[in-house]
Tab-separated table of C-alpha atoms in Angstrom:
chain	number	residue	atom	x	y	z
A	1	MET	CA	-71.819	9.873	-4.581
A	2	THR	CA	-71.344	6.914	-2.369
A	3	ARG	CA	-69.069	6.551	0.765
A	4	SER	CA	-67.306	3.423	-1.444
A	5	SER	CA	-66.417	5.739	-4.210
A	6	ALA	CA	-64.549	8.267	-2.070
A	7	LEU	CA	-62.723	5.632	-0.234
A	8	LEU	CA	-61.390	3.987	-3.741
A	9	LEU	CA	-60.469	7.181	-4.832
A	10	ALA	CA	-58.385	7.843	-1.666
A	11	VAL	CA	-56.361	4.786	-2.755
A	12	VAL	CA	-54.907	6.256	-5.641
A	13	LEU	CA	-55.131	9.971	-4.919
A	14	PRO	CA	-52.146	9.900	-2.431
A	15	ALA	CA	-50.093	8.241	-5.465
A	16	VAL	CA	-46.901	11.214	-6.583
A	17	LEU	CA	-47.641	12.415	-9.842
A	18	ALA	CA	-44.437	14.664	-10.364
A	19	GLY	CA	-43.696	17.911	-12.574
A	20	GLN	CA	-45.009	16.655	-15.674
A	21	ALA	CA	-47.807	14.555	-14.251
A	22	VAL	CA	-46.070	11.332	-14.879
A	23	GLU	CA	-43.678	10.547	-11.715
A	24	ARG	CA	-39.923	10.870	-13.007
A	25	ALA	CA	-37.705	8.173	-13.608
A	26	ASP	CA	-34.525	9.824	-12.178
A	27	THR	CA	-33.265	9.614	-8.575
A	28	PRO	CA	-31.339	11.752	-6.269
A	29	LYS	CA	-27.718	11.022	-6.885
A	30	LYS	CA	-25.656	9.381	-3.934
A	31	GLY	CA	-25.773	11.418	-0.646
A	32	LYS	CA	-28.312	13.897	-1.962
A	33	ILE	CA	-31.763	14.175	-0.547
A	34	ARG	CA	-34.558	15.403	-2.721
A	35	PHE	CA	-37.567	17.217	-1.261
A	36	THR	CA	-40.784	17.015	-2.871
A	37	PHE	CA	-43.896	19.171	-2.385
A	38	ASP	CA	-47.014	18.671	-4.606
A	39	PRO	CA	-50.257	19.846	-3.153
A	40	THR	CA	-53.635	18.623	-5.111
A	41	ILE	CA	-56.841	19.796	-5.087
A	42	GLU	CA	-59.776	17.917	-6.396
A	43	THR	CA	-63.435	19.039	-6.710
A	44	TRP	CA	-66.302	17.296	-8.284
A	45	GLU	CA	-70.364	18.144	-7.973
A	46	ALA	CA	-71.612	15.208	-10.395
A	47	ALA	CA	-70.596	11.665	-10.656
A	48	PHE	CA	-70.663	8.987	-13.412
A	49	THR	CA	-73.530	6.472	-13.269
A	50	PRO	CA	-75.085	3.775	-15.379
A	51	GLN	CA	-77.493	6.716	-16.297
A	52	GLY	CA	-75.030	8.669	-17.481
A	53	ARG	CA	-73.523	11.920	-15.606
A	54	GLN	CA	-75.522	13.163	-12.769
A	55	PRO	CA	-75.673	15.366	-9.986
A	56	LEU	CA	-74.261	14.175	-6.631
A	57	GLY	CA	-77.601	14.778	-4.896
A	58	GLY	CA	-79.567	13.411	-7.972
A	59	PHE	CA	-80.801	10.664	-5.976
A	60	LEU	CA	-82.486	12.893	-3.330
A	61	SER	CA	-83.482	15.464	-6.046
A	62	GLY	CA	-86.946	15.330	-8.110
A	63	ASP	CA	-90.540	16.889	-8.696
A	64	SER	CA	-92.091	14.088	-6.984
A	65	LEU	CA	-89.687	12.096	-4.852
A	66	GLY	CA	-91.471	8.730	-3.992
A	67	ALA	CA	-90.955	5.112	-3.075
A	68	SER	CA	-88.818	4.558	-5.702
A	69	ALA	CA	-86.183	6.951	-4.451
A	70	VAL	CA	-86.636	6.733	-0.776
A	71	PRO	CA	-87.606	2.645	0.076
A	72	SER	CA	-88.748	3.890	3.773
A	73	LEU	CA	-91.613	4.977	2.030
A	74	GLY	CA	-92.416	1.724	0.427
A	75	PRO	CA	-94.232	0.019	3.519
A	76	MET	CA	-96.375	2.903	4.277
A	77	GLN	CA	-97.160	3.463	0.608
A	78	THR	CA	-98.538	0.161	0.327
A	79	ALA	CA	-100.204	-0.403	3.873
A	80	VAL	CA	-102.317	2.937	3.080
A	81	GLN	CA	-103.446	1.664	-0.398
A	82	ALA	CA	-104.520	-1.542	1.347
A	83	ALA	CA	-105.984	0.222	4.259
A	84	THR	CA	-107.885	2.809	2.014
A	85	GLY	CA	-108.468	0.986	-1.151
A	86	LEU	CA	-106.742	3.873	-3.173
A	87	SER	CA	-104.501	1.838	-5.445
A	88	THR	CA	-103.438	4.942	-6.914
A	89	PHE	CA	-101.839	6.531	-4.012
A	90	GLU	CA	-98.351	7.325	-4.108
A	91	ALA	CA	-96.436	8.825	-1.285
A	92	SER	CA	-94.392	12.135	-2.133
A	93	LEU	CA	-92.073	14.294	-0.602
A	94	GLY	CA	-92.867	16.765	-3.202
A	95	GLN	CA	-90.062	18.920	-5.295
A	96	THR	CA	-86.760	18.335	-3.592
A	97	LEU	CA	-82.840	19.449	-4.409
A	98	LEU	CA	-79.699	18.263	-2.908
A	99	ALA	CA	-77.042	19.952	-3.900
A	100	ILE	CA	-73.493	18.540	-2.914
A	101	ARG	CA	-70.066	20.131	-3.726
A	102	SER	CA	-67.191	17.659	-2.991
A	103	GLU	CA	-63.430	19.040	-2.261
A	104	ARG	CA	-60.487	17.038	-1.254
A	105	ARG	CA	-56.768	18.963	-0.685
A	106	VAL	CA	-54.180	16.647	-0.263
A	107	THR	CA	-50.805	18.328	1.035
A	108	PRO	CA	-48.114	15.553	0.511
A	109	ILE	CA	-44.244	16.056	1.571
A	110	THR	CA	-41.961	13.414	0.094
A	111	GLY	CA	-38.427	13.233	0.864
A	112	GLU	CA	-36.241	11.122	-1.238
A	113	VAL	CA	-32.466	10.068	-0.298
A	114	GLY	CA	-30.283	8.671	-2.786
A	115	ILE	CA	-28.263	5.760	-1.815
A	116	SER	CA	-26.363	5.104	-4.560
A	117	ASP	CA	-26.503	7.207	-8.393
A	118	ARG	CA	-29.306	4.249	-9.129
A	119	LEU	CA	-31.040	3.482	-6.000
A	120	SER	CA	-33.076	5.519	-3.690
A	121	VAL	CA	-35.696	5.591	-1.110
A	122	SER	CA	-38.263	7.575	0.080
A	123	LEU	CA	-40.976	8.601	2.724
A	124	MET	CA	-44.358	10.266	1.557
A	125	VAL	CA	-46.511	11.964	4.304
A	126	PRO	CA	-49.835	13.517	3.361
A	127	ILE	CA	-51.891	15.579	5.351
A	128	VAL	CA	-55.475	15.704	3.872
A	129	ARG	CA	-58.358	18.228	4.297
A	130	VAL	CA	-61.785	17.332	2.605
A	131	ASP	CA	-64.989	19.891	2.763
A	132	VAL	CA	-68.288	18.639	1.830
A	133	ARG	CA	-70.926	21.156	1.038
A	134	GLU	CA	-74.505	20.020	1.370
A	135	THR	CA	-77.739	21.980	0.817
A	136	LEU	CA	-81.235	20.397	0.869
A	137	ASN	CA	-84.329	22.264	-0.658
A	138	VAL	CA	-87.941	21.167	-0.371
A	139	ASP	CA	-91.164	22.602	-1.847
A	140	SER	CA	-94.553	22.481	-0.068
A	141	THR	CA	-95.853	19.885	-2.731
A	142	SER	CA	-95.490	16.985	-0.372
A	143	ASN	CA	-98.438	14.961	0.574
A	144	LEU	CA	-96.878	13.532	3.518
A	145	GLY	CA	-95.625	14.926	6.979
A	146	LEU	CA	-93.412	13.545	9.813
A	147	ASN	CA	-95.211	10.459	11.612
A	148	PRO	CA	-96.688	11.860	14.685
A	149	LEU	CA	-95.610	8.692	16.540
A	150	TYR	CA	-92.076	10.562	16.915
A	151	LEU	CA	-93.603	13.821	18.248
A	152	GLY	CA	-94.778	12.911	21.357
A	153	ASN	CA	-98.181	11.302	19.955
A	154	SER	CA	-97.005	7.790	21.042
A	155	ALA	CA	-100.162	7.480	23.803
A	156	ALA	CA	-102.764	8.459	21.118
A	157	TYR	CA	-101.274	5.632	18.790
A	158	THR	CA	-101.198	3.509	21.838
A	159	ALA	CA	-104.865	3.940	22.502
A	160	PHE	CA	-106.075	3.914	19.051
A	161	PHE	CA	-105.169	0.294	18.510
A	162	SER	CA	-105.717	-0.780	21.929
A	163	HIS	CA	-109.285	0.014	21.440
A	164	PHE	CA	-109.405	-1.132	17.741
A	165	ASP	CA	-108.298	-4.712	19.184
A	166	ALA	CA	-110.888	-4.582	21.911
A	167	ALA	CA	-113.396	-3.924	19.308
A	168	LEU	CA	-112.398	-6.571	17.094
A	169	THR	CA	-111.955	-8.909	19.961
A	170	ALA	CA	-115.697	-8.569	21.037
A	171	LEU	CA	-116.877	-8.966	17.464
A	172	ASP	CA	-114.900	-12.195	17.227
A	173	ALA	CA	-116.059	-13.233	20.549
A	174	GLN	CA	-119.785	-12.983	19.197
A	175	ILE	CA	-118.615	-15.049	16.127
A	176	ALA	CA	-117.412	-17.830	18.324
A	177	GLY	CA	-120.238	-18.046	20.422
A	178	GLY	CA	-122.927	-17.750	17.885
A	179	THR	CA	-124.148	-14.728	19.381
A	180	CYS	CA	-124.034	-12.909	16.133
A	181	ALA	CA	-127.040	-15.053	14.401
A	182	PRO	CA	-128.548	-14.599	11.889
A	183	ARG	CA	-126.047	-12.002	10.548
A	184	CYS	CA	-122.682	-14.567	11.228
A	185	ALA	CA	-121.852	-14.302	7.828
A	186	GLU	CA	-121.509	-10.561	7.762
A	187	ALA	CA	-119.710	-10.681	11.207
A	188	GLN	CA	-117.319	-12.608	9.744
A	189	ALA	CA	-116.437	-10.588	6.614
A	190	LEU	CA	-116.586	-7.415	8.716
A	191	SER	CA	-113.853	-9.168	11.053
A	192	THR	CA	-111.595	-10.160	8.318
A	193	GLU	CA	-112.188	-6.720	6.808
A	194	GLY	CA	-111.382	-5.282	10.510
A	195	HIS	CA	-108.174	-7.390	11.074
A	196	ALA	CA	-106.667	-6.272	7.283
A	197	ILE	CA	-107.387	-2.545	7.911
A	198	ARG	CA	-105.860	-2.671	11.679
A	199	SER	CA	-102.735	-4.354	10.340
A	200	ALA	CA	-102.337	-2.039	7.144
A	201	LEU	CA	-102.611	0.840	9.656
A	202	ASN	CA	-100.059	-0.704	12.261
A	203	ILE	CA	-97.710	-1.254	9.362
A	204	ALA	CA	-98.370	2.657	8.175
A	205	VAL	CA	-97.814	3.982	11.635
A	206	TYR	CA	-94.813	1.580	13.009
A	207	GLY	CA	-93.138	0.608	9.904
A	208	THR	CA	-92.377	-3.196	9.387
A	209	GLY	CA	-89.994	-3.659	12.382
A	210	PRO	CA	-87.464	-1.672	14.672
A	211	SER	CA	-85.036	-1.291	11.984
A	212	ASN	CA	-87.628	-0.136	9.439
A	213	PRO	CA	-89.885	2.531	11.101
A	214	SER	CA	-92.252	4.467	9.308
A	215	PRO	CA	-90.709	8.394	9.213
A	216	PHE	CA	-93.928	9.619	7.496
A	217	LEU	CA	-97.946	9.514	7.146
A	218	PRO	CA	-99.979	10.986	4.844
A	219	LEU	CA	-101.405	14.620	5.569
A	220	ALA	CA	-104.879	14.931	7.414
A	221	GLY	CA	-106.202	16.780	4.430
A	222	SER	CA	-105.098	14.526	1.775
A	223	LYS	CA	-106.727	12.241	-0.143
A	224	ALA	CA	-105.396	9.272	1.473
A	225	GLY	CA	-105.722	11.294	4.874
A	226	GLN	CA	-109.512	11.454	4.330
A	227	GLY	CA	-109.515	7.868	2.660
A	228	ILE	CA	-107.864	6.532	6.131
A	229	ASP	CA	-110.575	8.603	8.279
A	230	THR	CA	-113.736	7.769	5.861
A	231	THR	CA	-112.250	3.831	6.482
A	232	VAL	CA	-112.101	4.117	9.836
A	233	ILE	CA	-115.235	5.867	10.959
A	234	THR	CA	-117.148	3.453	8.293
A	235	LEU	CA	-115.824	0.687	10.514
A	236	GLN	CA	-116.716	2.189	13.541
A	237	ARG	CA	-120.378	2.555	12.521
A	238	GLN	CA	-120.543	-1.284	11.262
A	239	LEU	CA	-119.264	-2.342	14.492
A	240	ALA	CA	-121.700	-0.392	16.333
A	241	ASP	CA	-124.905	-0.230	14.468
A	242	SER	CA	-124.674	-3.772	13.330
A	243	PHE	CA	-123.284	-5.772	16.381
A	244	GLY	CA	-123.415	-3.369	19.092
A	245	VAL	CA	-119.852	-2.995	19.785
A	246	SER	CA	-118.731	0.132	20.946
A	247	GLY	CA	-115.780	1.660	22.703
A	248	PHE	CA	-113.689	2.431	19.836
A	249	PRO	CA	-114.414	6.177	18.932
A	250	ASP	CA	-110.605	6.943	18.220
A	251	THR	CA	-109.614	8.341	14.752
A	252	LEU	CA	-106.166	7.727	13.744
A	253	SER	CA	-103.773	11.106	14.418
A	254	LEU	CA	-102.281	12.338	11.034
A	255	PRO	CA	-99.976	15.179	10.388
A	256	GLN	CA	-101.459	18.557	9.840
A	257	PHE	CA	-98.137	19.917	8.130
A	258	ALA	CA	-96.322	19.077	4.739
A	259	THR	CA	-92.690	17.610	4.983
A	260	SER	CA	-90.415	20.607	4.731
A	261	SER	CA	-86.338	20.237	4.706
A	262	ASP	CA	-85.850	20.571	8.322
A	263	ASP	CA	-88.536	17.896	8.606
A	264	ILE	CA	-85.891	15.381	6.352
A	265	GLN	CA	-82.975	16.265	7.999
A	266	GLN	CA	-84.820	15.489	11.598
A	267	MET	CA	-85.869	12.299	10.275
A	268	LEU	CA	-82.265	11.438	9.116
A	269	ILE	CA	-80.255	12.628	12.259
A	270	ASP	CA	-82.602	11.358	15.124
A	271	PRO	CA	-82.054	8.060	16.022
A	272	GLN	CA	-85.511	7.155	16.871
A	273	TYR	CA	-86.175	7.092	13.162
A	274	GLY	CA	-83.935	4.405	12.738
A	275	PHE	CA	-81.512	6.181	10.526
A	276	ASP	CA	-79.156	8.087	12.866
A	277	TYR	CA	-76.938	9.697	9.404
A	278	SER	CA	-74.722	13.015	10.105
A	279	PRO	CA	-76.769	16.338	9.460
A	280	ILE	CA	-76.773	17.656	5.956
A	281	GLN	CA	-74.538	20.481	6.197
A	282	ARG	CA	-71.103	21.694	5.488
A	283	THR	CA	-68.259	19.612	6.743
A	284	PRO	CA	-67.630	21.058	10.222
A	285	LYS	CA	-64.235	22.489	10.444
A	286	PHE	CA	-62.585	20.213	13.318
A	287	TYR	CA	-63.237	17.375	10.824
A	288	ARG	CA	-61.624	18.556	7.657
A	289	TYR	CA	-57.545	17.435	8.647
A	290	TRP	CA	-56.863	14.111	8.371
A	291	PRO	CA	-53.240	12.237	8.017
A	292	GLY	CA	-53.502	10.507	4.686
A	293	ASP	CA	-52.126	6.950	3.834
A	294	ALA	CA	-48.214	7.385	4.070
A	295	GLU	CA	-45.694	5.800	1.599
A	296	ILE	CA	-42.550	3.988	1.880
A	297	ALA	CA	-40.688	3.565	-1.602
A	298	ALA	CA	-37.689	2.406	-3.018
A	299	LYS	CA	-36.416	3.463	-6.666
A	300	TYR	CA	-33.678	1.856	-8.912
A	301	ARG	CA	-32.735	3.120	-12.351
A	302	VAL	CA	-32.031	-0.028	-14.723
A	303	ALA	CA	-31.608	2.036	-17.696
A	304	VAL	CA	-29.741	5.215	-17.947
A	305	GLY	CA	-28.964	6.790	-21.125
A	306	PRO	CA	-29.321	10.407	-23.214
A	307	ALA	CA	-32.256	9.478	-24.771
A	308	TYR	CA	-34.110	7.042	-22.419
A	309	ALA	CA	-34.590	6.350	-18.861
A	310	GLY	CA	-36.549	3.682	-17.092
A	311	THR	CA	-36.660	3.165	-13.349
A	312	VAL	CA	-38.163	0.130	-11.272
A	313	LYS	CA	-40.179	1.465	-8.121
A	314	PHE	CA	-41.493	-0.596	-5.311
A	315	LEU	CA	-43.815	0.830	-2.915
A	316	VAL	CA	-45.584	0.148	0.486
A	317	ARG	CA	-48.868	2.436	1.350
A	318	LEU	CA	-49.197	2.170	5.253
A	319	PRO	CA	-52.639	2.262	7.189
A	320	THR	CA	-52.646	5.820	8.393
A	321	GLY	CA	-55.097	7.379	6.634
A	322	HIS	CA	-58.780	7.876	8.054
A	323	GLN	CA	-61.461	6.246	6.697
A	324	ALA	CA	-64.958	7.899	6.144
A	325	SER	CA	-67.608	7.271	9.111
A	326	PRO	CA	-70.715	4.910	8.026
A	327	ASN	CA	-73.153	7.424	9.660
A	328	ASP	CA	-72.296	10.101	7.010
A	329	PRO	CA	-73.186	8.854	3.413
A	330	PHE	CA	-71.303	11.897	1.828
A	331	ALA	CA	-68.157	11.835	4.224
A	332	LEU	CA	-64.795	11.896	2.436
A	333	SER	CA	-61.933	9.546	3.298
A	334	SER	CA	-58.401	10.623	3.585
A	335	GLY	CA	-57.294	7.341	2.761
A	336	ASP	CA	-58.456	3.818	2.883
A	337	HIS	CA	-56.498	2.921	6.236
A	338	GLN	CA	-55.143	-0.364	4.489
A	339	THR	CA	-51.941	-1.825	3.661
A	340	ASP	CA	-51.030	-1.880	-0.308
A	341	LEU	CA	-48.205	-2.860	-2.140
A	342	GLU	CA	-47.456	-1.593	-5.608
A	343	VAL	CA	-44.720	-2.172	-8.226
A	344	GLY	CA	-44.351	0.365	-11.029
A	345	TYR	CA	-42.332	0.848	-14.133
A	346	ILE	CA	-41.361	4.484	-15.269
A	347	GLN	CA	-39.869	5.573	-18.176
A	348	GLU	CA	-38.814	8.955	-19.725
A	349	TRP	CA	-38.165	8.978	-23.682
A	350	THR	CA	-36.978	11.784	-25.555
A	351	LEU	CA	-37.193	11.933	-29.535
A	352	TRP	CA	-35.580	14.131	-31.835
A	353	ASN	CA	-34.625	16.318	-28.757
A	354	ARG	CA	-37.894	17.539	-28.321
A	355	LEU	CA	-40.869	15.335	-27.636
A	356	TRP	CA	-40.880	13.686	-24.399
A	357	LEU	CA	-42.711	10.937	-23.711
A	358	ASN	CA	-43.299	10.064	-20.004
A	359	LEU	CA	-44.841	6.688	-18.977
A	360	ASN	CA	-45.873	5.206	-15.383
A	361	ALA	CA	-47.038	1.680	-15.166
A	362	ARG	CA	-48.451	0.584	-12.090
A	363	LEU	CA	-49.761	-2.404	-10.524
A	364	GLY	CA	-51.087	-2.527	-7.077
A	365	LEU	CA	-51.937	-5.444	-4.380
A	366	GLN	CA	-54.133	-4.028	-1.607
A	367	LEU	CA	-54.297	-6.264	1.662
A	368	GLN	CA	-57.112	-7.189	3.674
A	369	GLY	CA	-58.416	-4.811	6.616
A	370	LEU	CA	-61.202	-3.946	9.015
A	371	THR	CA	-63.650	-1.318	8.267
A	372	ASP	CA	-67.050	0.037	9.466
A	373	ARG	CA	-70.147	-0.292	6.810
A	374	ARG	CA	-73.695	-0.205	6.662
A	375	VAL	CA	-74.534	-3.632	5.241
A	376	ALA	CA	-76.680	-2.419	1.957
A	377	PRO	CA	-75.956	-2.682	-1.504
A	378	GLN	CA	-73.427	-0.073	-2.895
A	379	GLY	CA	-74.922	3.436	-3.247
A	380	ALA	CA	-77.788	2.511	-0.877
A	381	PHE	CA	-78.639	5.717	1.145
A	382	TRP	CA	-81.594	4.802	3.220
A	383	VAL	CA	-79.909	2.243	5.336
A	384	PRO	CA	-80.899	1.830	8.830
A	385	ALA	CA	-78.588	2.361	11.679
A	386	ALA	CA	-79.200	-1.038	12.770
A	387	ALA	CA	-77.288	-2.430	9.619
A	388	ASP	CA	-74.021	-0.814	10.671
A	389	ALA	CA	-71.385	-4.061	11.484
A	390	ARG	CA	-67.319	-3.997	11.150
A	391	LEU	CA	-66.486	-6.347	8.377
A	392	ASP	CA	-63.268	-7.589	6.795
A	393	TRP	CA	-62.288	-5.887	3.755
A	394	LYS	CA	-60.319	-6.900	0.872
A	395	PRO	CA	-60.402	-4.048	-1.756
A	396	GLY	CA	-59.670	-4.904	-5.303
A	397	ASN	CA	-56.354	-4.957	-6.751
A	398	TYR	CA	-55.563	-2.301	-9.443
A	399	VAL	CA	-53.611	-1.644	-12.514
A	400	ALA	CA	-53.078	2.206	-13.363
A	401	LEU	CA	-50.830	3.464	-16.836
A	402	ASP	CA	-50.157	7.321	-16.663
A	403	PHE	CA	-49.014	8.764	-19.976
A	404	ALA	CA	-47.672	12.247	-20.581
A	405	PRO	CA	-46.486	13.057	-24.067
A	406	MET	CA	-44.698	16.439	-23.758
A	407	TYR	CA	-42.904	18.997	-26.136
A	408	ARG	CA	-39.685	20.545	-24.961
A	409	PHE	CA	-39.935	24.296	-25.949
A	410	ALA	CA	-36.747	24.750	-24.336
A	411	LYS	CA	-34.038	22.582	-22.271
A	412	GLN	CA	-35.965	23.551	-18.752
A	413	PHE	CA	-39.367	24.234	-20.152
A	414	SER	CA	-42.055	21.726	-21.521
A	415	ALA	CA	-45.607	21.424	-22.062
A	416	GLY	CA	-48.367	18.768	-23.053
A	417	LEU	CA	-51.330	16.470	-22.559
A	418	THR	CA	-51.728	13.689	-19.690
A	419	VAL	CA	-53.779	10.714	-19.756
A	420	THR	CA	-54.799	8.269	-17.046
A	421	TYR	CA	-56.460	4.858	-17.145
A	422	TYR	CA	-57.342	3.157	-14.030
A	423	ARG	CA	-58.895	-0.251	-13.434
A	424	GLN	CA	-59.759	-1.700	-10.332
A	425	GLY	CA	-61.325	-5.209	-9.294
A	426	LEU	CA	-64.411	-5.905	-6.986
A	427	ASP	CA	-63.865	-5.596	-3.120
A	428	HIS	CA	-64.776	-8.263	-1.070
A	429	TYR	CA	-66.417	-8.129	2.383
A	430	THR	CA	-66.870	-10.636	4.926
A	431	PHE	CA	-67.984	-11.036	8.679
A	432	PRO	CA	-64.795	-11.537	10.965
A	433	THR	CA	-66.683	-14.316	12.680
A	434	PRO	CA	-70.134	-15.959	12.664
A	435	ALA	CA	-71.390	-14.299	15.843
A	436	ASP	CA	-71.105	-10.917	13.863
A	437	SER	CA	-73.613	-12.174	11.175
A	438	VAL	CA	-75.867	-13.664	13.594
A	439	ALA	CA	-75.622	-10.081	15.699
A	440	LEU	CA	-76.723	-8.380	12.888
A	441	ALA	CA	-79.519	-10.450	11.665
A	442	THR	CA	-80.864	-10.074	15.014
A	443	ARG	CA	-80.988	-6.493	14.896
A	444	LEU	CA	-82.292	-6.360	11.325
A	445	GLY	CA	-84.932	-9.370	11.658
A	446	ALA	CA	-83.714	-11.315	8.884
A	447	PRO	CA	-79.976	-12.683	7.781
A	448	VAL	CA	-77.870	-10.270	5.569
A	449	SER	CA	-74.627	-11.507	3.903
A	450	ALA	CA	-72.035	-9.264	3.576
A	451	SER	CA	-71.072	-10.008	0.232
A	452	VAL	CA	-74.347	-7.836	-0.905
A	453	LEU	CA	-71.510	-4.892	-0.368
A	454	ASP	CA	-69.426	-6.565	-3.237
A	455	PRO	CA	-71.011	-5.569	-6.623
A	456	GLY	CA	-70.311	-2.339	-8.020
A	457	THR	CA	-67.037	-1.973	-6.222
A	458	ASP	CA	-64.706	-2.379	-9.352
A	459	ARG	CA	-63.853	0.352	-11.465
A	460	ARG	CA	-62.776	1.594	-14.382
A	461	ASP	CA	-62.025	5.412	-15.182
A	462	TRP	CA	-60.106	7.702	-18.152
A	463	GLN	CA	-58.568	11.029	-16.940
A	464	LEU	CA	-57.315	13.520	-19.799
A	465	GLY	CA	-55.516	16.835	-18.669
A	466	PHE	CA	-52.565	19.141	-19.486
A	467	ALA	CA	-49.121	19.974	-17.911
A	468	LEU	CA	-46.336	22.312	-17.726
A	469	THR	CA	-43.002	21.697	-16.273
A	470	TYR	CA	-39.816	23.547	-15.598
A	471	ALA	CA	-36.766	21.319	-14.925
A	472	GLY	CA	-33.644	23.327	-13.623
A	473	PRO	CA	-30.349	21.757	-12.115
A	474	VAL	CA	-31.452	22.356	-8.543
A	475	TRP	CA	-34.976	22.661	-8.341
A	476	GLU	CA	-38.314	21.723	-10.624
A	477	THR	CA	-41.826	22.860	-10.334
A	478	GLY	CA	-44.885	22.013	-12.440
A	479	PHE	CA	-48.567	22.583	-13.097
A	480	SER	CA	-51.367	19.960	-14.053
A	481	VAL	CA	-55.065	19.679	-14.299
A	482	GLN	CA	-56.950	16.679	-15.030
A	483	GLN	CA	-60.446	15.959	-15.597
A	484	VAL	CA	-62.180	12.219	-15.319
A	485	VAL	CA	-63.832	12.177	-18.647
A	486	SER	CA	-65.590	8.725	-18.230
A	487	GLY	CA	-66.209	5.698	-16.018
A	488	TRP	CA	-68.141	3.443	-14.071
A	489	GLY	CA	-68.118	1.251	-10.802
A	490	ALA	CA	-67.148	2.299	-7.405
A	491	GLY	CA	-70.863	1.573	-5.663
A	492	THR	CA	-72.543	2.478	-9.123
A	493	SER	CA	-71.254	6.051	-9.448
A	494	LEU	CA	-67.752	7.424	-9.917
A	495	PRO	CA	-67.169	11.296	-9.304
A	496	ALA	CA	-66.348	13.417	-11.999
A	497	ALA	CA	-63.225	15.027	-10.604
A	498	THR	CA	-61.189	17.821	-11.626
A	499	THR	CA	-57.741	17.836	-10.106
A	500	PHE	CA	-55.300	20.557	-9.845
A	501	ARG	CA	-51.817	19.815	-8.845
A	502	LEU	CA	-48.395	21.589	-8.343
A	503	VAL	CA	-45.181	20.273	-7.858
A	504	PHE	CA	-41.911	21.768	-6.265
A	505	ARG	CA	-38.780	19.810	-5.749
A	506	ALA	CA	-35.330	20.912	-4.723
A	507	PHE	CA	-32.110	18.758	-3.749
A	508	HIS	CA	-29.938	19.158	-0.786
A	509	SER	CA	-26.336	17.291	0.155
A	510	LEU	CA	-26.444	15.184	2.795
A	511	PHE	CA	-22.985	13.644	2.556
């Protein structure tokens, strides 16, 4: 699951689904207030992706996790191949398993006042608790270890490359001065090879730049580690024996222990590696509770009859929710913290005094606001902290259809199915000012458009479920369960969530 998936879900989840899983078309009588308490619990461990339904931690799970799943391994892998000539070398973190279980509990309390027998206004205030449980396991089959550069060995690497440069400088001086004769052609070939090896090893150790460090290196005893040693020693002997260039006795320091789950954890959370992510662990308790996006709404009953009722609803969703941190790729938001406008039509149609057809059609306009993101394609995980930027965010507008055909076993008791269809357009991201774009390009070493976040943010999904409801003259209650059964979008993955809802509604006279 990605951060954008969680944010997009948060836009829809605070919407009230009353006793029969579709909001009622009725309104309180004039002078009465109706209180609604409808807690929901939503859980998921998998998501719908272009490859089908996958576990949330699937991107960091596999028998041999390499550069295709961990982009930061790519430059190091290519550099080691170039330095050693081992074209078959593939960097691997070994067999890994990332298990994630996400849960969001929304506790909304709604007060709805009847202005007249047809018109009402309401306020809904939600409290949201989020809980994400994450576990990372790594076996010992990795051919990599943590880069010793970040473990106190920086002086050794500085000396290695300093002596390497001095040796190549001495060889180049012989070539320039002609003192290499009659073996100058051999000296030139050795110089070209030496500079290429030096450049490749530098990339392997230091990465391609400050925003893309190299967190791992081949193990000392691995085939690639032995290849690096052989390459360096062979070059040293050629320099000393053929051209008298000495003073380069060093070997490249390589890790002694295979990568473990603790190593990956350290690499992700330590700022010196460039990622600066939150730890992979269960959400701390003091982070769990947040206010959600509050809603102010007005309803007007346009049709009232013994078998049919229709109501128009206008809603404003306020930016009171909490957005997920860009430093935690698994965090859940309590809302999108944007202002949304929504208009809907709610109907209740009774046939043969038994079949109760409930429908709620909604159209939402989401206004622009600010958000913090790491500027990279949606769904990316290994994104350097230097890519973090504050952006203007215009979430895509949406349309939704909630349908619940119910059967009335008695006047007060009904049961039936629920179907929800939801579709949302693309989000659009832009920099607030040109200076923000320049600042990001400076940190990353290359310009990046904020629009790289746009693709994959459109969303479509179907939810199926069932509901039970009791509707009495003073109070109502209901229970429903819904499951996302298909979908796409929302940052290339959509949580396969199951949602449990309880509804309690009671009336009280004001005047």
